[in-house]
Structures are given as structure tokens and as C-alpha cells.
Amino acid sequence: MLDILRQGAQSWGIKILFGIIIAVFVLAFGMNRMHNDKTTVVATVNDAPIHLQPFQERLQRNLELIRRQNPNVTSEMLAQMGFKRQILDQMVAEELMLQQAATLGLTVSKEELAKQIHLIPAFQKDGKAFDPETYQNVLRANNLTPGKFESEYMRSMLMDKLRDYVGITGRIGEAQARDFYDFGRSMAVISYLKYPWENYKGMVNATEEKVAEQYAARKDAFAVPARAKVDYLLLTPEALADTASVTDQEVEAYYAQHKDDFKIEEQVRARHILVRAAENATEADVAKAMDVVKKAQADLKSGKTFDETAAKYTEDPSGTKTGGELGWFGRGRMVKPFEDAAFALDKGAVSEPVRTQFGFHLIKVEDKKAAGFENVKDVAAKIRSAIAEDRATETLQDRLDQALEMVLVGEGLDAVAKALGIKVRTTGLFTREQGPEELAGLSPENTAALFDLALNATTHTPLSFEDGYVLAAKREQVDATVKPLDEVREDIVAAIIRDEAMKLAKADADADLAQLLKGETPAGAKPVETEPFVRQGAIPGLGANQQLSAKAFEVAPGSWLPEAYALPTGYVLAKAVKVTPPTPEEWSAEKDLWISTLNQRTEDQAVQAFMADLRAKADVRLTNPALIDN
């Protein structure tokens, strides 16, 4: 294989669009056919083995990737997400695909493989042509041999071929894509009559009998679950950090070693007055906007403060309340013309009108900061914390062991806290499902363990929390109760009144609809027409009702919809006015994107269905459950 690559090294000078990182290939396509020792089989797929070593290699490489992306991930978190099971499922799916590819006679030739590997930028010299030496070096750096990498890359290409083969069955043509487009982009307009429930609330009354009935029927809604409160110790680097032990000399040394961490960019603190004018505004609109700008400039020249002038003239909604205050910002935070003008101004100066995509701005620079480094005195507290937390991290395990030893011999949390130089904290009341707000990072299992402690009992096993642990003792237990009627009476009365008023609103709506369907117009009826809306969106002026939206596209224009539709505010009767499909020009502009997106979706669905069918028919046997469950 390497010989083929060498022979073609000068002929494949192809510039490609996408880079491929070698590690990703190894992560995606683990080496699951390397060993045939039957004593190390994790699972079988139609009698084909998945061996322990490639499974562990895949597991380790994925674990390294996850921890690079999320250094705080714990073993408990991985167990909760079924990490090992997910890796095995990937390998099972790949084995099924390779078996099916063999059944269908799909293959990848060495020439095809060579061509694809030549296109990988990581193997090219100066980004131009494949270089055998670079190829060997990259593989060596990733603990791979050419044979192993080429074998796995060929497997990945074979699986891609199978996906393409199956995905073709899901492809749709332009006519079908146009049908989807028309369905999604068509706009409807209706006219409507509203029957707000609040118009009827004066006609109903919540009797004591109804209140009692509702309270009895809805007691589950008024239930207060059992709650608990715990004292706890946080054994984390932050909680254990002793900032007082960090000397000034250590702070200075840290600052010098990490000085780049304290860089500050050039910044300005500014205010502005915005008078809006669209980029394509007419000359008349631009002149009108400039008239407002000139009035603002005149007020500033007359002695009015920038705050007062901004409150009077700016069209930035937040600026009317803050005097146009923008706060501190660096380069790259504002649109270019605004940024250039702001950074060019002296402190205290006001700009001439600056045109941006939003309109015209008058900018006042109130203060400026040059680029440089934060003063060591200003960041000393942050540095002390960082040094102290690093030290605490190194001693965390020893201090945890000390705490557990004290707990196991019957010492309370107060004694442990005193020995470790930390303080005992107390949560508020929490439920088994929600957990304490103060320990929001606890897993559901650890939250349940806290809640299930016996009263006054202390945890003998540390609970993982963020980058450390929690030890806790239950201090209070409150049994589940139901809120008394007097406490919820107001809510029940409001619900009864709304429900009864809604019934009256519907009765009137139904009566009027009967007249409308006969061609008669109810007294005082003045339908209001909506703005256009799509099937899945809210109806302007009314809100969301999926049944109403869908029916508006089905009924013939001029026809009243056949029922009254409920909304949070009451009921509504609606008449179809028109449905407007998208124009051929709109379709032409979006056609390629829609066809591509729809085909990607339908191809993915075809592959997913195919894989689900393969898995359902496959004989997959887990031969070593302990490897997955531990």
C-alpha cells in the first residue's frame, strides 16, 4: 500500500477544501479485527467477535478526546451517560455495516484508498503534494503503523460506500422538493372574531361548593413533596484554598511567568446617539435623519449634556434610559465605521456624524485605555487564589482521606471542618428530584443519596461534586403535605372563573358560527384581518393554535372555519381569506439549498432505518457484561 502512495506522490497535487485530523479517524473507526484470542471477546455480532483490546483502545481514545473538551468530566458522569455502552454500540454498528457491505459485494480498491489518502492535508508537504516522510511521521506521532491506518481508513471508506448505496433510496427529485417548499413557504391570511373570556368573567361566580370540589379533585396539584436539609463540607480546591499562605514573592513570580494571561486590549468607553436610516434609504429619508442629527449637535453646542441629548434624540431603545451608554469595548466589538471613529477620537471628544448600516451616530468617547498588561496589584487577589487552589488540588486526596477517617470514627462535620480549616455550610430545603440549589452540580444519583440519608446521619462515602467532593449530614426532614385550602383558594377561584367564562365565550362563539355558516351576520360582528402567516408559526394578533393554522390552509377562501378555536385569551372564529404560495422566483433562489437539505435529511433517515433493521435482525451477544457495566 505504501508503495502505491510513493508511486503517486508527485501526481496528486490536489488542493482540497476540508482538513482531516488523523486522530478523528482512529476515534471513529476503532481497530476491532486485530486479535483473535477467543478469551478476550467482549461481544459477538452474528458470530463475528469484537475483541477486548480494540474495544479498550477505542474507549481510551474517546475518553481522551472527551477530557480534552471537558476536563471536569468524572467517571460518574461517564457511567450515567452509558459511555462504555455507546462505544460498544458504535463498534457493533460498524461490524454490521462491514458484514452487509460484504454481502452486497462492495469493495474499496487500493487505488481508491491511495487517492483518498493523498488528499489528506496532514500528509502533504507545504499543503501541495503527498509526502511519504510526512505520512510516516504523522502516523508515528499517533502511535499508528501504515498498515493499521490504511486498514482502518479502508474500512471507513467501505462504510461510506454502504451509506451512499443505502442513502440513494431516500433521495427525492426536484418536483418533490418543490412540494415541500410550497407547503412550508405558503402564507395564509384569515379574518377573525374574538370572544375574550375576560368579557364574561363578571357573569360567573365561584361558589364554595365549586371551590371545595376543585380542591378535592386537584389535590395532587397542591401537593408539597417531602423535603430535606443537610449540613455539608465542600472539599474542592476552591474551598480548601488558603490564600493567606501565598506570599507577595510568589504572586510576583506567578505574574512574571504567566504575564500573557494578563494582557489587556486597547479599549474605549463611549456613548452614542443613533438616528436610524437604512443602508438603502432614499435621499429624502437620509435628509430627514440628518436634520435630527443637526438638532442634536446644536443642543450639544448650546451646553446640554450628552446624556440629556441622547435621551431626547437617540433611536437606540436602550439609549433613551442610559444616555447612550455603551460601556467599555475593544476592537472588533462594533461595526467597522463606528469602531474606527471611536478609537480615533480623543478622550471627551464628540464625533461628526458617522454612517453605519444602522443609521447615523454621534459618538462621545468618555475614557480610553491603551493596550498593555494589567497591573500586578490589580490581579494579585486572582493570582493568590490560583496558587492556593493549585496547592489545594495537590493535597485534596490526603485531606479527603483525613476527613473520611474522622467521620468513620464518629467525628461530626464541625470537628472535620475545624481540622481542615474550612467551614460547615447548610443547604436550604430541597426535594429528592430537584436537589439543593447550593449543590446544583450533583448528579441525580448523588442527590438521591443525600436525600435518603437518615436524620442526623453522615455520608461515609464522598459524593463527587465539580472538581472535588462533598461530605454531608442530614439535619432536617419535612414530610410530604398538601397545601391547605385557604392557601390555594385564590388560585382555585381564579381557575373556576376562567373556566366558566371560557364556557360562556365558547357558547357565544358557537351561536354566532351557526349564523355565519347560514350566511347571516351576527349583530356587531366586525372581523379583523391578520397579517400573512405560515403553517407552523403563530398567527399575528392571535397567537399559536396549530389546528387553526392548519385549517386556514385547507378551507376555500371566503369560507368560515367549521369550529370555534380556543386560545389562552378566549375563543376565536376565523374565515379563510387567501393562501399565497411562494413565487417561482423565490423557489429559484432557494431551490438548491432546499434540494440539498431535504436530500441530506431523507438519506439520513434511509440509513437510520436500514441500520435499525440490520440491528433488529442481528444476533448480538454480550459475552463479557462486566466490561460494559463497570
PDB file of C-alpha atoms in Angstrom, residues 1 4 33 75 91 128 381 393 479 495 567 608:
ATOM      1  CA  MET A   1       0.000   0.000   0.000  1.00  0.00           C
ATOM      2  CA  ILE A   4       1.339   2.781  -4.261  1.00  0.00           C
ATOM      3  CA  ARG A  33     -10.335  -7.097  13.972  1.00  0.00           C
ATOM      4  CA  SER A  75     -16.245   8.724  35.933  1.00  0.00           C
ATOM      5  CA  MET A  91     -18.445  -0.990  17.124  1.00  0.00           C
ATOM      6  CA  LYS A 128       0.655  20.773  -2.034  1.00  0.00           C
ATOM      7  CA  ALA A 381      -6.086  38.528  44.569  1.00  0.00           C
ATOM      8  CA  THR A 393      -5.521  20.313  44.426  1.00  0.00           C
ATOM      9  CA  ASP A 479     -42.743  15.022  55.257  1.00  0.00           C
ATOM     10  CA  ALA A 495     -59.295  28.973  37.699  1.00  0.00           C
ATOM     11  CA  LEU A 567     -56.727  30.431  22.639  1.00  0.00           C
ATOM     12  CA  GLN A 608     -31.025   5.100  10.056  1.00  0.00           C
TER      13      GLN A 608
END
